[in-house]
PDB file of C-alpha atoms in Angstrom:
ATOM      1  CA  UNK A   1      -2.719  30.128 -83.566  1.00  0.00           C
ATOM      2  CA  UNK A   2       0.730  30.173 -81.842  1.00  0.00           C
ATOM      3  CA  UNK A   3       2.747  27.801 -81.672  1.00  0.00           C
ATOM      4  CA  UNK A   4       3.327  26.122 -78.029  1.00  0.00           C
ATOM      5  CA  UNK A   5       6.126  26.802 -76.250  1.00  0.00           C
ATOM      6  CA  UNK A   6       8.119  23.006 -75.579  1.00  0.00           C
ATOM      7  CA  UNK A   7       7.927  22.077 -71.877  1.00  0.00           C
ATOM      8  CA  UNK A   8      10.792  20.224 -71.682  1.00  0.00           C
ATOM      9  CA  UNK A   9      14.256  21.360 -72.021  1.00  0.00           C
ATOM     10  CA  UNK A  10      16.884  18.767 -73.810  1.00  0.00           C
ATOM     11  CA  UNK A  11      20.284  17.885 -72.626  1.00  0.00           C
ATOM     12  CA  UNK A  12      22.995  15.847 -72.652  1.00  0.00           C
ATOM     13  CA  UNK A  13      24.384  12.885 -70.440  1.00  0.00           C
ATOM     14  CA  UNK A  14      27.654  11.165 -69.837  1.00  0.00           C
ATOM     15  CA  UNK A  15      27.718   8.192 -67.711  1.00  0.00           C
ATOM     16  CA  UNK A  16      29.913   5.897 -66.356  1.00  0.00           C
ATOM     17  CA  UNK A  17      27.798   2.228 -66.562  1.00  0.00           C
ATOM     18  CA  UNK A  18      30.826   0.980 -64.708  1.00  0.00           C
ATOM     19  CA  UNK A  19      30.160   3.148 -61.853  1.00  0.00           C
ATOM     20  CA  UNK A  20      26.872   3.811 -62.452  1.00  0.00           C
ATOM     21  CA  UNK A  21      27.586   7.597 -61.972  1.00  0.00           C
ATOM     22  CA  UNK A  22      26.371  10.249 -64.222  1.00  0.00           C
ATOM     23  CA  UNK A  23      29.789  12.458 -64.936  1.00  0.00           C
ATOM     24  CA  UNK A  24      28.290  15.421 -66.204  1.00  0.00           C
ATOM     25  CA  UNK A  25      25.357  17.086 -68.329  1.00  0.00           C
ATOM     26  CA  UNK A  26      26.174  19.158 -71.359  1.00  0.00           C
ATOM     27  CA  UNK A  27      23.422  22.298 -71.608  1.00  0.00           C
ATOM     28  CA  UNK A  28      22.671  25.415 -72.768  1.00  0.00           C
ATOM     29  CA  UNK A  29      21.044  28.283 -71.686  1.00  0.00           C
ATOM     30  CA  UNK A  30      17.715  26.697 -70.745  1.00  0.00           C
ATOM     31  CA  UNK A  31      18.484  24.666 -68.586  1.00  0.00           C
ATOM     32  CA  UNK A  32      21.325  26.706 -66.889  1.00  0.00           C
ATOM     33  CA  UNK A  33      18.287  29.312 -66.193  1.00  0.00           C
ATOM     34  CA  UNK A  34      16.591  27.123 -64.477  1.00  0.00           C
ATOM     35  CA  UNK A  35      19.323  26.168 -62.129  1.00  0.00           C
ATOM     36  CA  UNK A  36      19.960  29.578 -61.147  1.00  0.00           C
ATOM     37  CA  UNK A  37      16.402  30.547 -61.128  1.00  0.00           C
ATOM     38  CA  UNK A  38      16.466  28.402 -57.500  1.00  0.00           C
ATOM     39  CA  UNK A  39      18.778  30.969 -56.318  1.00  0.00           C
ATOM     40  CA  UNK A  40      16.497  34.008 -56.809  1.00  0.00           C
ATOM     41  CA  UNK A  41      14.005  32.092 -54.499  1.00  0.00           C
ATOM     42  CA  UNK A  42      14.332  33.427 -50.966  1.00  0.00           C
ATOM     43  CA  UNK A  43      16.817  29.954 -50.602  1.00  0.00           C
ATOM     44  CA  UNK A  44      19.676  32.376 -51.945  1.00  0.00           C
ATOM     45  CA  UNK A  45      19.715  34.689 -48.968  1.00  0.00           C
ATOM     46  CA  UNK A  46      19.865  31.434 -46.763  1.00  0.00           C
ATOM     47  CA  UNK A  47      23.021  29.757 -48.964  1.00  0.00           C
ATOM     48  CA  UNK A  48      24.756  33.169 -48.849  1.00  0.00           C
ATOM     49  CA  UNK A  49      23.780  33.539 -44.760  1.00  0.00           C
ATOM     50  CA  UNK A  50      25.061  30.494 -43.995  1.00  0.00           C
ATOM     51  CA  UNK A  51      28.122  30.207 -45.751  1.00  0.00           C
ATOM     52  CA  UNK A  52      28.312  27.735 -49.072  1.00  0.00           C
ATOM     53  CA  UNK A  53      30.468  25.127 -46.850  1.00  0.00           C
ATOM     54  CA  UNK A  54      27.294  24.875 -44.440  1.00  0.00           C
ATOM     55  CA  UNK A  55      24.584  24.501 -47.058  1.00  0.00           C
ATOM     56  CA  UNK A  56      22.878  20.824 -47.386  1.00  0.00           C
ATOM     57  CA  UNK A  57      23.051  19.504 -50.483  1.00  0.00           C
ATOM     58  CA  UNK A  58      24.463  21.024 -53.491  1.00  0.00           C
ATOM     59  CA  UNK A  59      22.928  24.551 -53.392  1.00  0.00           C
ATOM     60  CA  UNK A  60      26.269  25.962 -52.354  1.00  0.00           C
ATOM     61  CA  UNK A  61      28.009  25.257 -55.288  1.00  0.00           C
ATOM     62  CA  UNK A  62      24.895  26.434 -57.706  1.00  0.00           C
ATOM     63  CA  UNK A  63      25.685  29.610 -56.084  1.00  0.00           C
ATOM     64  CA  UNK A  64      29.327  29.355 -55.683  1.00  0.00           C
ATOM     65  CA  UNK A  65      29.192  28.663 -59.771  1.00  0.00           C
ATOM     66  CA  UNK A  66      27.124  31.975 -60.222  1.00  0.00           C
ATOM     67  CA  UNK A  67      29.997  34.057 -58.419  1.00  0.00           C
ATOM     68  CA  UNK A  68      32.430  32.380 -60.819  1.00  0.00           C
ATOM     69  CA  UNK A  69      31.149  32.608 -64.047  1.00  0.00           C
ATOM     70  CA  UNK A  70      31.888  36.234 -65.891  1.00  0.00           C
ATOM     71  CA  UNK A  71      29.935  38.673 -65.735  1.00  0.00           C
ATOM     72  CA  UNK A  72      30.865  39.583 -69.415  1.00  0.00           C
ATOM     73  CA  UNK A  73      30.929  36.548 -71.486  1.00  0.00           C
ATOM     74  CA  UNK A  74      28.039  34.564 -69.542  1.00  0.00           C
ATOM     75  CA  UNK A  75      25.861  36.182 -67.648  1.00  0.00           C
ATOM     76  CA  UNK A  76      22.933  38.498 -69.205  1.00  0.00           C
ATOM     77  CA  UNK A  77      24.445  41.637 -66.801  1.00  0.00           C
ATOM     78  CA  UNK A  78      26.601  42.269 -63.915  1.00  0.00           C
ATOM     79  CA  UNK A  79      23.087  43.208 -62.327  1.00  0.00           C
ATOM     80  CA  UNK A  80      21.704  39.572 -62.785  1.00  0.00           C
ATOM     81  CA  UNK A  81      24.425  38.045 -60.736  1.00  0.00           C
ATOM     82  CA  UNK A  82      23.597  40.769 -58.224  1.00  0.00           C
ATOM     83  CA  UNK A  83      20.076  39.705 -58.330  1.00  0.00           C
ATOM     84  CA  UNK A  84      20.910  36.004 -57.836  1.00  0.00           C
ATOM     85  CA  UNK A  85      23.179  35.954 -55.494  1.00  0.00           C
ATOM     86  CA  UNK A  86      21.659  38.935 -53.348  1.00  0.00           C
ATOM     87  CA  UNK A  87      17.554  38.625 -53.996  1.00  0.00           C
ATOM     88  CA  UNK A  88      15.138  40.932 -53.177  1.00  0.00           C
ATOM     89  CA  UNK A  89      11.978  39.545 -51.044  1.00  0.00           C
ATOM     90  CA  UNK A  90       9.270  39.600 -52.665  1.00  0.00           C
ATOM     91  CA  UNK A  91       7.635  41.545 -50.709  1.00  0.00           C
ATOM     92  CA  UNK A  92       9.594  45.078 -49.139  1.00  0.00           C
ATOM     93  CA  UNK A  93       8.832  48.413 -47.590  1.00  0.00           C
ATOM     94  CA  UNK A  94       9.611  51.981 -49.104  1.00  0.00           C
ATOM     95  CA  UNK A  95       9.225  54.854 -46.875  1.00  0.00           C
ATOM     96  CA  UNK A  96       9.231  58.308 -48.625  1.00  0.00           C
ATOM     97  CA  UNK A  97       9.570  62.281 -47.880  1.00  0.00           C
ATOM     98  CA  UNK A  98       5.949  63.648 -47.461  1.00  0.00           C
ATOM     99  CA  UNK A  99       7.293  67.381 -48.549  1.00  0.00           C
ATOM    100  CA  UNK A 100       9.253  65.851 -51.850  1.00  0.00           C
ATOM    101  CA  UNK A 101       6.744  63.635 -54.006  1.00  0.00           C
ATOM    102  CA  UNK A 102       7.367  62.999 -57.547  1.00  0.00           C
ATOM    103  CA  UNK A 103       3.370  64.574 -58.912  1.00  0.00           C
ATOM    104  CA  UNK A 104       5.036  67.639 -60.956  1.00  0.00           C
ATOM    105  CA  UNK A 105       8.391  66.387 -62.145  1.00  0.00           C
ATOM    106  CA  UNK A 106      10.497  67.140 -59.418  1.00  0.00           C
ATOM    107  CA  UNK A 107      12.582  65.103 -57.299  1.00  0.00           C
ATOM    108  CA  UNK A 108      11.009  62.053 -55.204  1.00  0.00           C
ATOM    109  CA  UNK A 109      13.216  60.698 -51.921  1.00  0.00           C
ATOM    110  CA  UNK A 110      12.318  57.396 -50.973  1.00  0.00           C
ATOM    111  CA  UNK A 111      14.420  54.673 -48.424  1.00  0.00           C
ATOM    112  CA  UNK A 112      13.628  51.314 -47.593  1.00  0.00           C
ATOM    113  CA  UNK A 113      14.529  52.051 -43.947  1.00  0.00           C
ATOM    114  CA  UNK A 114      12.224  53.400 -41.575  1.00  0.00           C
ATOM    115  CA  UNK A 115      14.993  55.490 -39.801  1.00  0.00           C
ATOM    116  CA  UNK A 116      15.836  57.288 -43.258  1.00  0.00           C
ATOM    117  CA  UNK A 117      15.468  61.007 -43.282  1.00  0.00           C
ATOM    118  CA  UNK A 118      15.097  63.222 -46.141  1.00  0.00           C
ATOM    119  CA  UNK A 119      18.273  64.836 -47.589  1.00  0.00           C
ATOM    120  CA  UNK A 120      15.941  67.643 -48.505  1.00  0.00           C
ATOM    121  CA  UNK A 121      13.836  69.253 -45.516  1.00  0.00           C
ATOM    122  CA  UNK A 122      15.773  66.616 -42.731  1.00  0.00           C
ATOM    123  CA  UNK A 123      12.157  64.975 -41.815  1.00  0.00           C
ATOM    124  CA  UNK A 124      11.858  61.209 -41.175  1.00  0.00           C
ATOM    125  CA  UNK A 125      10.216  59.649 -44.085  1.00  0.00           C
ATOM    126  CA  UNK A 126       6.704  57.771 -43.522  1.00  0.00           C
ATOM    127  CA  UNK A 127       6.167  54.020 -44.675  1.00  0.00           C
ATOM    128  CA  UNK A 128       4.164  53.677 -47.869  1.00  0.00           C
ATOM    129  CA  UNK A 129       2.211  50.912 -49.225  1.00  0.00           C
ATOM    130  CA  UNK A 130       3.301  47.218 -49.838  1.00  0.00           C
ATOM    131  CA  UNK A 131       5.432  47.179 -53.119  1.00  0.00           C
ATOM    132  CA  UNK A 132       6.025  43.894 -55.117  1.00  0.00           C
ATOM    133  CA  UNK A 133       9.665  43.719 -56.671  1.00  0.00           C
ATOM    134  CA  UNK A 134       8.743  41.798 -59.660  1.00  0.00           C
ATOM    135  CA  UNK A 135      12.076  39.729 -61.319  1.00  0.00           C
ATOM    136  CA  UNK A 136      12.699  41.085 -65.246  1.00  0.00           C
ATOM    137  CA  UNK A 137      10.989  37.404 -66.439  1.00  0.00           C
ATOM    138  CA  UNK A 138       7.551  36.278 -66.676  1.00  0.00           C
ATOM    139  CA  UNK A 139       6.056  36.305 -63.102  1.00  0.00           C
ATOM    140  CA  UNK A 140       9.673  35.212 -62.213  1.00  0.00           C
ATOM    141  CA  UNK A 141       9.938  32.352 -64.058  1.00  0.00           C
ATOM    142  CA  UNK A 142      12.260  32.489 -67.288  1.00  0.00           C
ATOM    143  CA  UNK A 143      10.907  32.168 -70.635  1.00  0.00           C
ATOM    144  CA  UNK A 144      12.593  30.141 -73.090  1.00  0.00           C
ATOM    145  CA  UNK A 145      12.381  32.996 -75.593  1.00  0.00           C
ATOM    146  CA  UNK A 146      14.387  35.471 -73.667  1.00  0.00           C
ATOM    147  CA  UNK A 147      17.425  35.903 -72.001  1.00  0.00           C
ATOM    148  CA  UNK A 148      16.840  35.085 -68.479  1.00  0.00           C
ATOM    149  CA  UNK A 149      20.378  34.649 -66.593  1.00  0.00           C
ATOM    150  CA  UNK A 150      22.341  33.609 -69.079  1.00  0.00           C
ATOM    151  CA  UNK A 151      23.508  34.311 -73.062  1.00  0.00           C
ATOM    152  CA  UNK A 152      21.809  32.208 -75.642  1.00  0.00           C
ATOM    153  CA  UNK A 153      24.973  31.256 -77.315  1.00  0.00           C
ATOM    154  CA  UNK A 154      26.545  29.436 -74.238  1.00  0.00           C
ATOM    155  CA  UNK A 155      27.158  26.140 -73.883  1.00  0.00           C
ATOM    156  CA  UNK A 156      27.684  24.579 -70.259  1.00  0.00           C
ATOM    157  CA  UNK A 157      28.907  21.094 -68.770  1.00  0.00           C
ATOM    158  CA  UNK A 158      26.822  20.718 -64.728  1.00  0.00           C
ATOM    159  CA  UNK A 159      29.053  18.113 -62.732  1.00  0.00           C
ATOM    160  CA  UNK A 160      26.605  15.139 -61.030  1.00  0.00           C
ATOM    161  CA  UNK A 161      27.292  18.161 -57.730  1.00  0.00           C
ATOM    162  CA  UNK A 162      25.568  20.947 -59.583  1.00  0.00           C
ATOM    163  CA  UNK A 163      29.173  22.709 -59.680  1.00  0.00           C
ATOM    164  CA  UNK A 164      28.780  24.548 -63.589  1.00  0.00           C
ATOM    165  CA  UNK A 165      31.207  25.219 -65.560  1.00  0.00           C
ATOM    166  CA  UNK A 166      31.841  26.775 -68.944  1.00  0.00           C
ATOM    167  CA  UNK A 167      32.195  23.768 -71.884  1.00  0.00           C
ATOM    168  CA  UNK A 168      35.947  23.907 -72.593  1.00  0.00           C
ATOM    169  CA  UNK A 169      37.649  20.513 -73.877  1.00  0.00           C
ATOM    170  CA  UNK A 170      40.372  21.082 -71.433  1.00  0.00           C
ATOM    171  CA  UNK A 171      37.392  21.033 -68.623  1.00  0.00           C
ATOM    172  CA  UNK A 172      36.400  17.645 -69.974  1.00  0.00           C
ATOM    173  CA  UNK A 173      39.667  15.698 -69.838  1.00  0.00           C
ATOM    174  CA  UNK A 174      40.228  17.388 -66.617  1.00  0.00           C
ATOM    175  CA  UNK A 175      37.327  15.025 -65.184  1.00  0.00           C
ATOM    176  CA  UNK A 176      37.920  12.173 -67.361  1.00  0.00           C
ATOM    177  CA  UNK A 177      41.173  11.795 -65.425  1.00  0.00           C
ATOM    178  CA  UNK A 178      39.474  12.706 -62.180  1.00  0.00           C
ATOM    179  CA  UNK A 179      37.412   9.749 -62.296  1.00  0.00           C
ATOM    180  CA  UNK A 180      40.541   7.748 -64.128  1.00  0.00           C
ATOM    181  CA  UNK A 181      38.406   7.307 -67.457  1.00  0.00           C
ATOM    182  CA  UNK A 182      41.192   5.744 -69.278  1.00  0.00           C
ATOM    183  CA  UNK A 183      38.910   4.980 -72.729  1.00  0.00           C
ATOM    184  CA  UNK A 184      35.995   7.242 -73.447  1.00  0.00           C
ATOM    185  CA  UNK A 185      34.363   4.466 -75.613  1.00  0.00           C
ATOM    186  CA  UNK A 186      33.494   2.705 -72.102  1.00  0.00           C
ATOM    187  CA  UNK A 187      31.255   6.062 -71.337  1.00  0.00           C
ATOM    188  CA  UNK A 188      27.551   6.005 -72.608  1.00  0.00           C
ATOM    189  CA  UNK A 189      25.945   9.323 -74.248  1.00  0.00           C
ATOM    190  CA  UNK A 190      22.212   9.856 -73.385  1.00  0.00           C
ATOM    191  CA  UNK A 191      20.212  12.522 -74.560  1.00  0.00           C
ATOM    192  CA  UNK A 192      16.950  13.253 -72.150  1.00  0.00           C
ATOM    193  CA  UNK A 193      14.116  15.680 -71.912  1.00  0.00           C
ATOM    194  CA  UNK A 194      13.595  18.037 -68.221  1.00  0.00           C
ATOM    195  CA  UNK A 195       9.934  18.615 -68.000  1.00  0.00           C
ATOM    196  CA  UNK A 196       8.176  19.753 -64.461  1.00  0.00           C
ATOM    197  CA  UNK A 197       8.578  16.579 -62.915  1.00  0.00           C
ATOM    198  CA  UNK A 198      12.463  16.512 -63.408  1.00  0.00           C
ATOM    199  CA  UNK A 199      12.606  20.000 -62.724  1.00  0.00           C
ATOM    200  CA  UNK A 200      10.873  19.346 -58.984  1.00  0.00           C
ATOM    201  CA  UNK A 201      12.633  16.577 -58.244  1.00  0.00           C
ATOM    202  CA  UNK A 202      16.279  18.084 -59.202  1.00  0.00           C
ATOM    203  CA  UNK A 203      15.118  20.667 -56.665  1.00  0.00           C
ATOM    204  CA  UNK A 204      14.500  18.858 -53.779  1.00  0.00           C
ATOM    205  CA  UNK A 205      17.850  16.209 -54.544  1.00  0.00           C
ATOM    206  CA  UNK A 206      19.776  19.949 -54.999  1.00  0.00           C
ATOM    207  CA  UNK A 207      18.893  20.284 -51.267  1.00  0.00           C
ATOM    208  CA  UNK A 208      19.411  16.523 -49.993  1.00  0.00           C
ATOM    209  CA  UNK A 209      22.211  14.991 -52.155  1.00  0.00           C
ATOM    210  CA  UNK A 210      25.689  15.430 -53.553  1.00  0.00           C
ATOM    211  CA  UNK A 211      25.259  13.111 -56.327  1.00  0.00           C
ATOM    212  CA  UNK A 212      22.101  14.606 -58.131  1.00  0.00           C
ATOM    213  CA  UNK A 213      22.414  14.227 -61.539  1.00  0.00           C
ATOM    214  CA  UNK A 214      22.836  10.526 -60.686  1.00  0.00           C
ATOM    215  CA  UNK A 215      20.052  10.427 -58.109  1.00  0.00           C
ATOM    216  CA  UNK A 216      17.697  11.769 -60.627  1.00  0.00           C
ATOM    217  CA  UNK A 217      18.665  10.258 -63.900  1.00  0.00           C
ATOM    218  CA  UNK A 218      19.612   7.215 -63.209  1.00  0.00           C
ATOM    219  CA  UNK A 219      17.076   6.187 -60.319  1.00  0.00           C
ATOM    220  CA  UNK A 220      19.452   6.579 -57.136  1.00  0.00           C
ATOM    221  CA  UNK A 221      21.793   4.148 -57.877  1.00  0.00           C
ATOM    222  CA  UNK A 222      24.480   6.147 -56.025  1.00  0.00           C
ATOM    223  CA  UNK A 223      24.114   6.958 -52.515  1.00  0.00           C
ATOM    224  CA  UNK A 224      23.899  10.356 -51.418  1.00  0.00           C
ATOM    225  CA  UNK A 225      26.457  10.259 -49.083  1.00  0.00           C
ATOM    226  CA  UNK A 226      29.188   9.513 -51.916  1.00  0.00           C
ATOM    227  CA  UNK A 227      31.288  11.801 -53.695  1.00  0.00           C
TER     228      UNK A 227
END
């Protein structure tokens, strides 16, 4: 029998009790993936639409962190950042050439615009059937076992914001003198598990809150409203 895949997906928190403020997660790839999966829902084309500044919540910086990571050292592919920051509906219409089909090897012209015209014989193509874009992971959700979004050897630290950044030491005392963390033995290391419940609820704080990591972890404690 095989093995079952874990349903949760482990990482790392550093809080401030004084403040009681979570100051950021350290995570892999896992839970990365999941982050940006929320961008390849059709709330992507609404962040990038209305401009990351307008966006409720903390969306705009998930996405804002996508266009900033590199492409190279990262992210699977350039073509996965296209795909997150620029999805597809689900859902789209190809029109094609009636005179140039693809049944004997030759060459097939198809648009996704009606007004499209063959390059061929100059005739407007006709619309064909429904066709479902279907995302390169398991009916669009990714699997632990692959390589979603991002490379299995990265390590990441998420701000309470949902701002992500790559896990560099200088990142780390950046922050620590952001929030004027004079000893790091006053922080408090906790180690917690995201299953689906986490994962819904970090979703719907991503679109409320600025201070999600804080909201969610450690019960609300900080208002929304703070920074």
């Amino acid at each position: 029998m095989a093995a079952t895949k874990p349903t949760t997906v482990s990482k790392k928190l550093l809080i401030d009790p004084k403040s009681d403020r979570i100051l950021f997660a350290e995570a892999g790839k896992d839970f990365v993936d999941f982050l940006f999966y929320i961008m390849s829902l059709p709330v992507g084309t609404v962040v990038r639409l209305l401009g990351k500044q307008r966006t409720v919540g903390c969306l705009g910086n998930i996405y804002e962190s996508i266009e900033n990571l590199n492409d190279y050292y990262y992210m699977k592919s350039a073509a996965t950042k296209v795909i997150l920051l620029k999805p597809m509906s689900k859902y789209t219409n190809l029109y094609w050439c009636k005179n140039h089909q693809n049944y004997n090897g030759g060459t097939a012209y198809v648009a996704n615009h009606p007004t499209a015209a063959c390059p061929s014989c100059g005739h407007y193509f006709m619309k064909s059937n429904d066709v479902l874009f279907v995302n390169p992971t398991n009916n669009g959700v990714p699997d632990s076992g692959e390589e979603a979004f991002i490379k299995r050897a990265s390590t990441f630290m998420i701000l309470d914001d949902l701002v992500v950044r790559p896990m560099y030491t200088n990142s780390i005392i950046t922050l620590l003198d952001k929030f004027n963390i004079k000893d790091v033995n006053d922080l408090e290391e906790k180690t917690i598990g995201v299953g689906v419940n986490e994962a819904v609820e970090l979703l719907r704080a991503s679109m409320q809150s600025k201070t999600v990591l804080t909201d969610v972890f450690l019960g609300g404690k900080k208002k929304s409203s703070e920074v």
